[in-house]
């Protein structure tokens, strides 16, 4: 049985944002998977590269604050291609100077239960 878009997305969020586990993130990708992001023209190819790159990214300081799950929102959008879905996320971070929202759009291309490619776009 193939994972739904929601199930695959939830596994990605749990591995990356909740447990911050680069190995678990990389394991969600196909062997030749690609992760692209806006940080310095980021392009990671293959599980080993994705694992190393995600580990480096997670060590960098991010926006200040703690994730407020109750105020954060996400919506998944299906496309005309059953292997492609789009995640629209507003992550709310509560910090010492109030709340900040980080808006994220992620385009997932899947191959079965694995991510073939992920393009990640966000605003600080």
PDB file of C-alpha atoms in Angstrom:
ATOM      1  CA  UNK A   1       0.000   0.000   0.000  1.00  0.00           C
ATOM      2  CA  UNK A   2       1.388   3.386  -1.027  1.00  0.00           C
ATOM      3  CA  UNK A   3       1.570   6.218   1.478  1.00  0.00           C
ATOM      4  CA  UNK A   4      -0.813   9.112   0.922  1.00  0.00           C
ATOM      5  CA  UNK A   5       0.616  12.553   0.256  1.00  0.00           C
ATOM      6  CA  UNK A   6      -0.352  13.511   3.812  1.00  0.00           C
ATOM      7  CA  UNK A   7       1.439  10.489   5.305  1.00  0.00           C
ATOM      8  CA  UNK A   8       4.628  11.130   3.332  1.00  0.00           C
ATOM      9  CA  UNK A   9       4.534  14.838   4.251  1.00  0.00           C
ATOM     10  CA  UNK A  10       4.003  14.040   7.945  1.00  0.00           C
ATOM     11  CA  UNK A  11       6.978  11.666   7.923  1.00  0.00           C
ATOM     12  CA  UNK A  12       9.106  14.385   6.333  1.00  0.00           C
ATOM     13  CA  UNK A  13       8.015  16.998   8.904  1.00  0.00           C
ATOM     14  CA  UNK A  14       8.590  14.603  11.788  1.00  0.00           C
ATOM     15  CA  UNK A  15      12.091  13.653  10.575  1.00  0.00           C
ATOM     16  CA  UNK A  16      13.176  17.185   9.676  1.00  0.00           C
ATOM     17  CA  UNK A  17      11.396  19.683  11.894  1.00  0.00           C
ATOM     18  CA  UNK A  18      10.325  17.669  14.924  1.00  0.00           C
ATOM     19  CA  UNK A  19      13.207  15.244  15.583  1.00  0.00           C
ATOM     20  CA  UNK A  20      15.806  17.063  13.427  1.00  0.00           C
ATOM     21  CA  UNK A  21      17.231  13.740  12.238  1.00  0.00           C
ATOM     22  CA  UNK A  22      19.249  14.108   8.998  1.00  0.00           C
ATOM     23  CA  UNK A  23      19.498  10.320   8.550  1.00  0.00           C
ATOM     24  CA  UNK A  24      15.719   9.941   8.807  1.00  0.00           C
ATOM     25  CA  UNK A  25      15.229  12.799   6.327  1.00  0.00           C
ATOM     26  CA  UNK A  26      17.642  11.211   3.833  1.00  0.00           C
ATOM     27  CA  UNK A  27      15.949   7.819   4.230  1.00  0.00           C
ATOM     28  CA  UNK A  28      12.704   9.359   2.928  1.00  0.00           C
ATOM     29  CA  UNK A  29      14.370  10.026  -0.459  1.00  0.00           C
ATOM     30  CA  UNK A  30      15.053   7.683  -3.365  1.00  0.00           C
ATOM     31  CA  UNK A  31      18.711   6.683  -3.808  1.00  0.00           C
ATOM     32  CA  UNK A  32      19.084   9.393  -6.465  1.00  0.00           C
ATOM     33  CA  UNK A  33      16.739  11.881  -4.780  1.00  0.00           C
ATOM     34  CA  UNK A  34      17.316  15.637  -5.015  1.00  0.00           C
ATOM     35  CA  UNK A  35      16.693  18.315  -2.394  1.00  0.00           C
ATOM     36  CA  UNK A  36      16.813  21.957  -3.533  1.00  0.00           C
ATOM     37  CA  UNK A  37      16.458  25.029  -1.379  1.00  0.00           C
ATOM     38  CA  UNK A  38      16.975  28.779  -1.390  1.00  0.00           C
ATOM     39  CA  UNK A  39      19.995  28.759   0.901  1.00  0.00           C
ATOM     40  CA  UNK A  40      23.000  29.715  -1.244  1.00  0.00           C
ATOM     41  CA  UNK A  41      21.633  27.842  -4.280  1.00  0.00           C
ATOM     42  CA  UNK A  42      21.373  24.621  -2.284  1.00  0.00           C
ATOM     43  CA  UNK A  43      21.187  21.408  -4.324  1.00  0.00           C
ATOM     44  CA  UNK A  44      21.760  18.060  -2.637  1.00  0.00           C
ATOM     45  CA  UNK A  45      21.809  14.897  -4.765  1.00  0.00           C
ATOM     46  CA  UNK A  46      21.575  11.343  -3.415  1.00  0.00           C
ATOM     47  CA  UNK A  47      20.868  10.132   0.109  1.00  0.00           C
ATOM     48  CA  UNK A  48      24.426  10.593   1.422  1.00  0.00           C
ATOM     49  CA  UNK A  49      24.607  14.179   0.152  1.00  0.00           C
ATOM     50  CA  UNK A  50      21.121  14.924   1.508  1.00  0.00           C
ATOM     51  CA  UNK A  51      22.033  13.543   4.933  1.00  0.00           C
ATOM     52  CA  UNK A  52      25.266  15.578   5.109  1.00  0.00           C
ATOM     53  CA  UNK A  53      23.617  18.739   3.781  1.00  0.00           C
ATOM     54  CA  UNK A  54      20.620  18.556   6.097  1.00  0.00           C
ATOM     55  CA  UNK A  55      22.963  18.036   9.076  1.00  0.00           C
ATOM     56  CA  UNK A  56      24.860  21.219   8.132  1.00  0.00           C
ATOM     57  CA  UNK A  57      21.646  23.200   7.619  1.00  0.00           C
ATOM     58  CA  UNK A  58      20.283  22.085  10.987  1.00  0.00           C
ATOM     59  CA  UNK A  59      23.418  23.350  12.754  1.00  0.00           C
ATOM     60  CA  UNK A  60      22.926  26.870  11.405  1.00  0.00           C
ATOM     61  CA  UNK A  61      20.982  29.298  13.553  1.00  0.00           C
ATOM     62  CA  UNK A  62      17.423  29.650  12.370  1.00  0.00           C
ATOM     63  CA  UNK A  63      14.709  32.108  13.255  1.00  0.00           C
ATOM     64  CA  UNK A  64      14.554  32.714  16.986  1.00  0.00           C
ATOM     65  CA  UNK A  65      11.717  31.104  18.884  1.00  0.00           C
ATOM     66  CA  UNK A  66       9.951  27.874  19.657  1.00  0.00           C
ATOM     67  CA  UNK A  67       7.554  26.303  17.160  1.00  0.00           C
ATOM     68  CA  UNK A  68       3.931  26.937  18.140  1.00  0.00           C
ATOM     69  CA  UNK A  69       2.124  23.895  16.727  1.00  0.00           C
ATOM     70  CA  UNK A  70      -1.300  25.243  17.696  1.00  0.00           C
ATOM     71  CA  UNK A  71      -0.859  28.449  15.703  1.00  0.00           C
ATOM     72  CA  UNK A  72       1.063  26.925  12.762  1.00  0.00           C
ATOM     73  CA  UNK A  73      -0.846  25.775   9.687  1.00  0.00           C
ATOM     74  CA  UNK A  74      -0.203  23.570   6.680  1.00  0.00           C
ATOM     75  CA  UNK A  75      -2.224  22.724   3.599  1.00  0.00           C
ATOM     76  CA  UNK A  76      -1.414  20.141   0.960  1.00  0.00           C
ATOM     77  CA  UNK A  77      -2.397  20.755  -2.647  1.00  0.00           C
ATOM     78  CA  UNK A  78      -2.736  17.979  -5.192  1.00  0.00           C
ATOM     79  CA  UNK A  79      -1.688  18.672  -8.764  1.00  0.00           C
ATOM     80  CA  UNK A  80      -2.605  17.203 -12.150  1.00  0.00           C
ATOM     81  CA  UNK A  81       0.305  14.774 -11.676  1.00  0.00           C
ATOM     82  CA  UNK A  82      -0.474  12.137  -9.004  1.00  0.00           C
ATOM     83  CA  UNK A  83       3.231  11.986  -8.081  1.00  0.00           C
ATOM     84  CA  UNK A  84       3.475  15.725  -7.335  1.00  0.00           C
ATOM     85  CA  UNK A  85       1.995  17.619  -4.406  1.00  0.00           C
ATOM     86  CA  UNK A  86       2.618  21.026  -2.888  1.00  0.00           C
ATOM     87  CA  UNK A  87       2.811  21.844   0.812  1.00  0.00           C
ATOM     88  CA  UNK A  88       1.953  25.365   1.923  1.00  0.00           C
ATOM     89  CA  UNK A  89       3.100  26.004   5.499  1.00  0.00           C
ATOM     90  CA  UNK A  90       2.923  28.919   7.899  1.00  0.00           C
ATOM     91  CA  UNK A  91       5.178  28.008  10.833  1.00  0.00           C
ATOM     92  CA  UNK A  92       4.642  30.268  13.845  1.00  0.00           C
ATOM     93  CA  UNK A  93       7.605  30.745  16.161  1.00  0.00           C
ATOM     94  CA  UNK A  94       7.083  32.223  19.610  1.00  0.00           C
ATOM     95  CA  UNK A  95      10.110  34.175  20.808  1.00  0.00           C
ATOM     96  CA  UNK A  96      11.041  36.704  23.467  1.00  0.00           C
ATOM     97  CA  UNK A  97       9.919  39.583  21.217  1.00  0.00           C
ATOM     98  CA  UNK A  98       6.611  38.040  20.111  1.00  0.00           C
ATOM     99  CA  UNK A  99       5.612  35.677  17.339  1.00  0.00           C
ATOM    100  CA  UNK A 100       7.158  35.344  13.893  1.00  0.00           C
ATOM    101  CA  UNK A 101       5.657  33.482  10.944  1.00  0.00           C
ATOM    102  CA  UNK A 102       7.884  31.685   8.467  1.00  0.00           C
ATOM    103  CA  UNK A 103       5.992  30.992   5.228  1.00  0.00           C
ATOM    104  CA  UNK A 104       7.130  27.900   3.330  1.00  0.00           C
ATOM    105  CA  UNK A 105       6.176  26.312   0.017  1.00  0.00           C
ATOM    106  CA  UNK A 106       7.521  22.854  -0.766  1.00  0.00           C
ATOM    107  CA  UNK A 107       7.043  20.987  -4.031  1.00  0.00           C
ATOM    108  CA  UNK A 108       7.315  17.216  -3.626  1.00  0.00           C
ATOM    109  CA  UNK A 109       7.796  14.750  -6.477  1.00  0.00           C
ATOM    110  CA  UNK A 110       7.445  11.204  -5.246  1.00  0.00           C
ATOM    111  CA  UNK A 111       8.337   7.758  -6.507  1.00  0.00           C
ATOM    112  CA  UNK A 112       6.184   5.275  -4.608  1.00  0.00           C
ATOM    113  CA  UNK A 113       6.737   5.852  -0.902  1.00  0.00           C
ATOM    114  CA  UNK A 114       9.937   7.854  -1.400  1.00  0.00           C
ATOM    115  CA  UNK A 115      10.661  11.472  -2.313  1.00  0.00           C
ATOM    116  CA  UNK A 116      12.325  11.759  -5.734  1.00  0.00           C
ATOM    117  CA  UNK A 117      12.742  15.532  -5.463  1.00  0.00           C
ATOM    118  CA  UNK A 118      11.860  18.301  -3.073  1.00  0.00           C
ATOM    119  CA  UNK A 119      12.042  22.013  -3.813  1.00  0.00           C
ATOM    120  CA  UNK A 120      11.885  24.154  -0.717  1.00  0.00           C
ATOM    121  CA  UNK A 121      11.075  27.893  -0.736  1.00  0.00           C
ATOM    122  CA  UNK A 122      10.567  30.082   2.318  1.00  0.00           C
ATOM    123  CA  UNK A 123      10.547  33.604   3.674  1.00  0.00           C
ATOM    124  CA  UNK A 124      12.454  34.450   6.852  1.00  0.00           C
TER     125      UNK A 124
END
